[in-house]
Amino acid sequence: MSFVPAGVLLRAAQKGGYAVGAFNCSNMEIMQAIVRAARLENAPVIIQVSQGAIKYAGLDYLVAMAKVAVREASVPAALHLDHGTEIDVVLACLKAGFSSVMFDGSKLPLEENIALTRQVVKAAREAGASVEAELGRIGGTEDEVSVEDKEAFFTDPEEARYFVERTGVDALAVAVGTAHGRYKGEPKLDLERLARIAGLVGIPLVLHGASGVPGGAVQEAIKRGVRKINIDTDIRQRFVDTIRRRLDEEPAEIDPRKILGPAREAAVEVVREKIRLFGSSKRAGQGNPVK
Ligand code: G3H
Ligand code: 13P
Ligand code: ZN
């Protein structure tokens, strides 16, 4: 059992009209929670780690943990680099066995983003992995880089078509009104723009910053071609809220397992809720190979 290219999972989702959850993690408990939830839901899943996660936990630790987790869960799973901005990190991930990488050149001028994304696509093809790219800017806090809300701008549909034609990427992250982290008000998605982009590019679209987006809006986005949905903040929030509660309940507790165990269970529940919302429950066997 090894990792399946995310592109394979997303193409199956395209056929089935649902989206695959891509969940961020940088520690063992959340990694276990993600695959446990996928197993309980019999769902394909994307485990994703950011450059910050790699800095925190170490690349080899993350790959080793993901391998064990996926082997035990026996569901189709991809190991994906989230928001790779450094070519060296992208190449190191491919070498370490990631089945998918995101190259995020969204802050670069268009032609530079295209040139570097093409380089990543070539390396990923050689490694048998798939590639996600980003066009337009998704506001909020990205891996080690803050983008002010006012700087964020939406993806241009025609530019997206040109970008996908030139790069041959498997999936495209689009800026249509979501932002990373906690929302202050309710996010409003530009669904019309999303539908136009999907019609022009013909490949699976990726919704970043999906924590805190109302369920109805998420489902409308799926109807319009979103096939990968990134969730980090909602897991972090529930995980840390549970830790805080446990520490309040048992101020004298010094066994980390008694604190982190319930937090891990809380994370399983969040991931299960998302998987059901995305429509990927019971999809593990449908066009999704378990290697
Ligand atoms: O989009 C960014 C993800 O939430 C990862 O965040 O860079 O703090 O690991 P991070
Ligand atoms: P949230 O933290 O807002 O869920 O965003 C996650 C994300 O887009 C990771 O790339
Ligand atoms: Zn993101």
Tab-separated table of N, CA, C and O and ligand atoms in Angstrom, residues 24 26 50-53 82-83 141-144 180 208 230 232-233 236, ligand 1:
chain	number	residue	atom	x	y	z
A	24	ASN	N	-4.808	19.169	6.530
A	24	ASN	CA	-3.429	19.500	6.928
A	24	ASN	C	-3.069	18.848	8.251
A	24	ASN	O	-3.900	18.770	9.162
A	26	SER	N	0.585	18.195	11.039
A	26	SER	CA	2.024	18.279	11.302
A	26	SER	C	2.384	17.502	12.569
A	26	SER	O	3.485	17.634	13.073
A	50	SER	N	2.356	21.244	4.971
A	50	SER	CA	2.896	22.502	4.449
A	50	SER	C	4.410	22.540	4.656
A	50	SER	O	4.965	21.691	5.374
A	51	GLN	N	5.030	23.548	4.092
A	51	GLN	CA	6.473	23.727	4.341
A	51	GLN	C	6.708	23.968	5.838
A	51	GLN	O	7.704	23.508	6.405
A	52	GLY	N	5.768	24.667	6.474
A	52	GLY	CA	5.869	24.904	7.916
A	52	GLY	C	5.778	23.602	8.702
A	52	GLY	O	6.476	23.418	9.704
A	53	ALA	N	4.912	22.698	8.235
A	53	ALA	CA	4.777	21.388	8.901
A	53	ALA	C	6.073	20.596	8.771
A	53	ALA	O	6.520	19.933	9.713
A	82	ASP	N	1.450	20.963	0.504
A	82	ASP	CA	0.525	22.095	0.421
A	82	ASP	C	1.328	23.396	0.316
A	82	ASP	O	2.278	23.616	1.081
A	83	HIS	N	0.985	24.241	-0.617
A	83	HIS	CA	1.629	25.553	-0.796
A	83	HIS	C	3.153	25.484	-0.869
A	83	HIS	O	3.851	26.208	-0.129
A	141	THR	N	-3.539	33.892	5.892
A	141	THR	CA	-2.168	33.523	6.218
A	141	THR	C	-1.814	32.251	5.486
A	141	THR	O	-2.412	31.226	5.716
A	142	GLU	N	-0.840	32.345	4.607
A	142	GLU	CA	-0.376	31.151	3.935
A	142	GLU	C	0.941	30.745	4.560
A	142	GLU	O	1.438	31.418	5.460
A	143	ASP	N	1.482	29.646	4.096
A	143	ASP	CA	2.673	29.108	4.723
A	143	ASP	C	3.770	30.164	4.875
A	143	ASP	O	4.444	30.515	3.916
A	144	GLU	N	3.934	30.649	6.048
A	144	GLU	CA	4.991	31.607	6.400
A	144	GLU	C	4.886	32.943	5.668
A	144	GLU	O	5.785	33.755	5.717
A	180	HIS	N	-7.612	31.909	4.097
A	180	HIS	CA	-7.093	30.985	5.110
A	180	HIS	C	-7.389	31.506	6.512
A	180	HIS	O	-7.398	32.705	6.739
A	208	HIS	N	-9.256	26.398	-1.359
A	208	HIS	CA	-8.443	26.594	-0.151
A	208	HIS	C	-9.255	27.396	0.857
A	208	HIS	O	-10.264	28.019	0.508
A	230	ASN	N	-9.569	22.033	0.949
A	230	ASN	CA	-8.529	22.086	1.976
A	230	ASN	C	-9.077	22.552	3.321
A	230	ASN	O	-9.697	23.621	3.404
A	232	ASP	N	-7.765	23.079	7.317
A	232	ASP	CA	-6.752	23.078	8.373
A	232	ASP	C	-7.330	23.691	9.655
A	232	ASP	O	-7.421	23.044	10.700
A	233	THR	N	-7.760	24.946	9.570
A	233	THR	CA	-8.177	25.698	10.765
A	233	THR	C	-9.246	24.987	11.603
A	233	THR	O	-9.151	24.967	12.836
A	236	ARG	N	-7.519	22.338	13.656
A	236	ARG	CA	-6.693	22.952	14.711
A	236	ARG	C	-7.560	23.446	15.855
A	236	ARG	O	-7.256	23.246	17.019
B	1	G3H	O1	-2.722	27.236	3.923
B	1	G3H	C1	-1.963	27.040	4.846
B	1	G3H	C2	-2.176	25.884	5.752
B	1	G3H	O2	-3.217	26.143	6.649
B	1	G3H	C3	-0.894	25.496	6.439
B	1	G3H	O3	-0.550	26.381	7.432
B	1	G3H	O4	1.819	27.035	7.092
B	1	G3H	O5	0.774	27.133	9.347
B	1	G3H	O6	1.327	24.934	8.299
B	1	G3H	P1	0.940	26.370	8.064
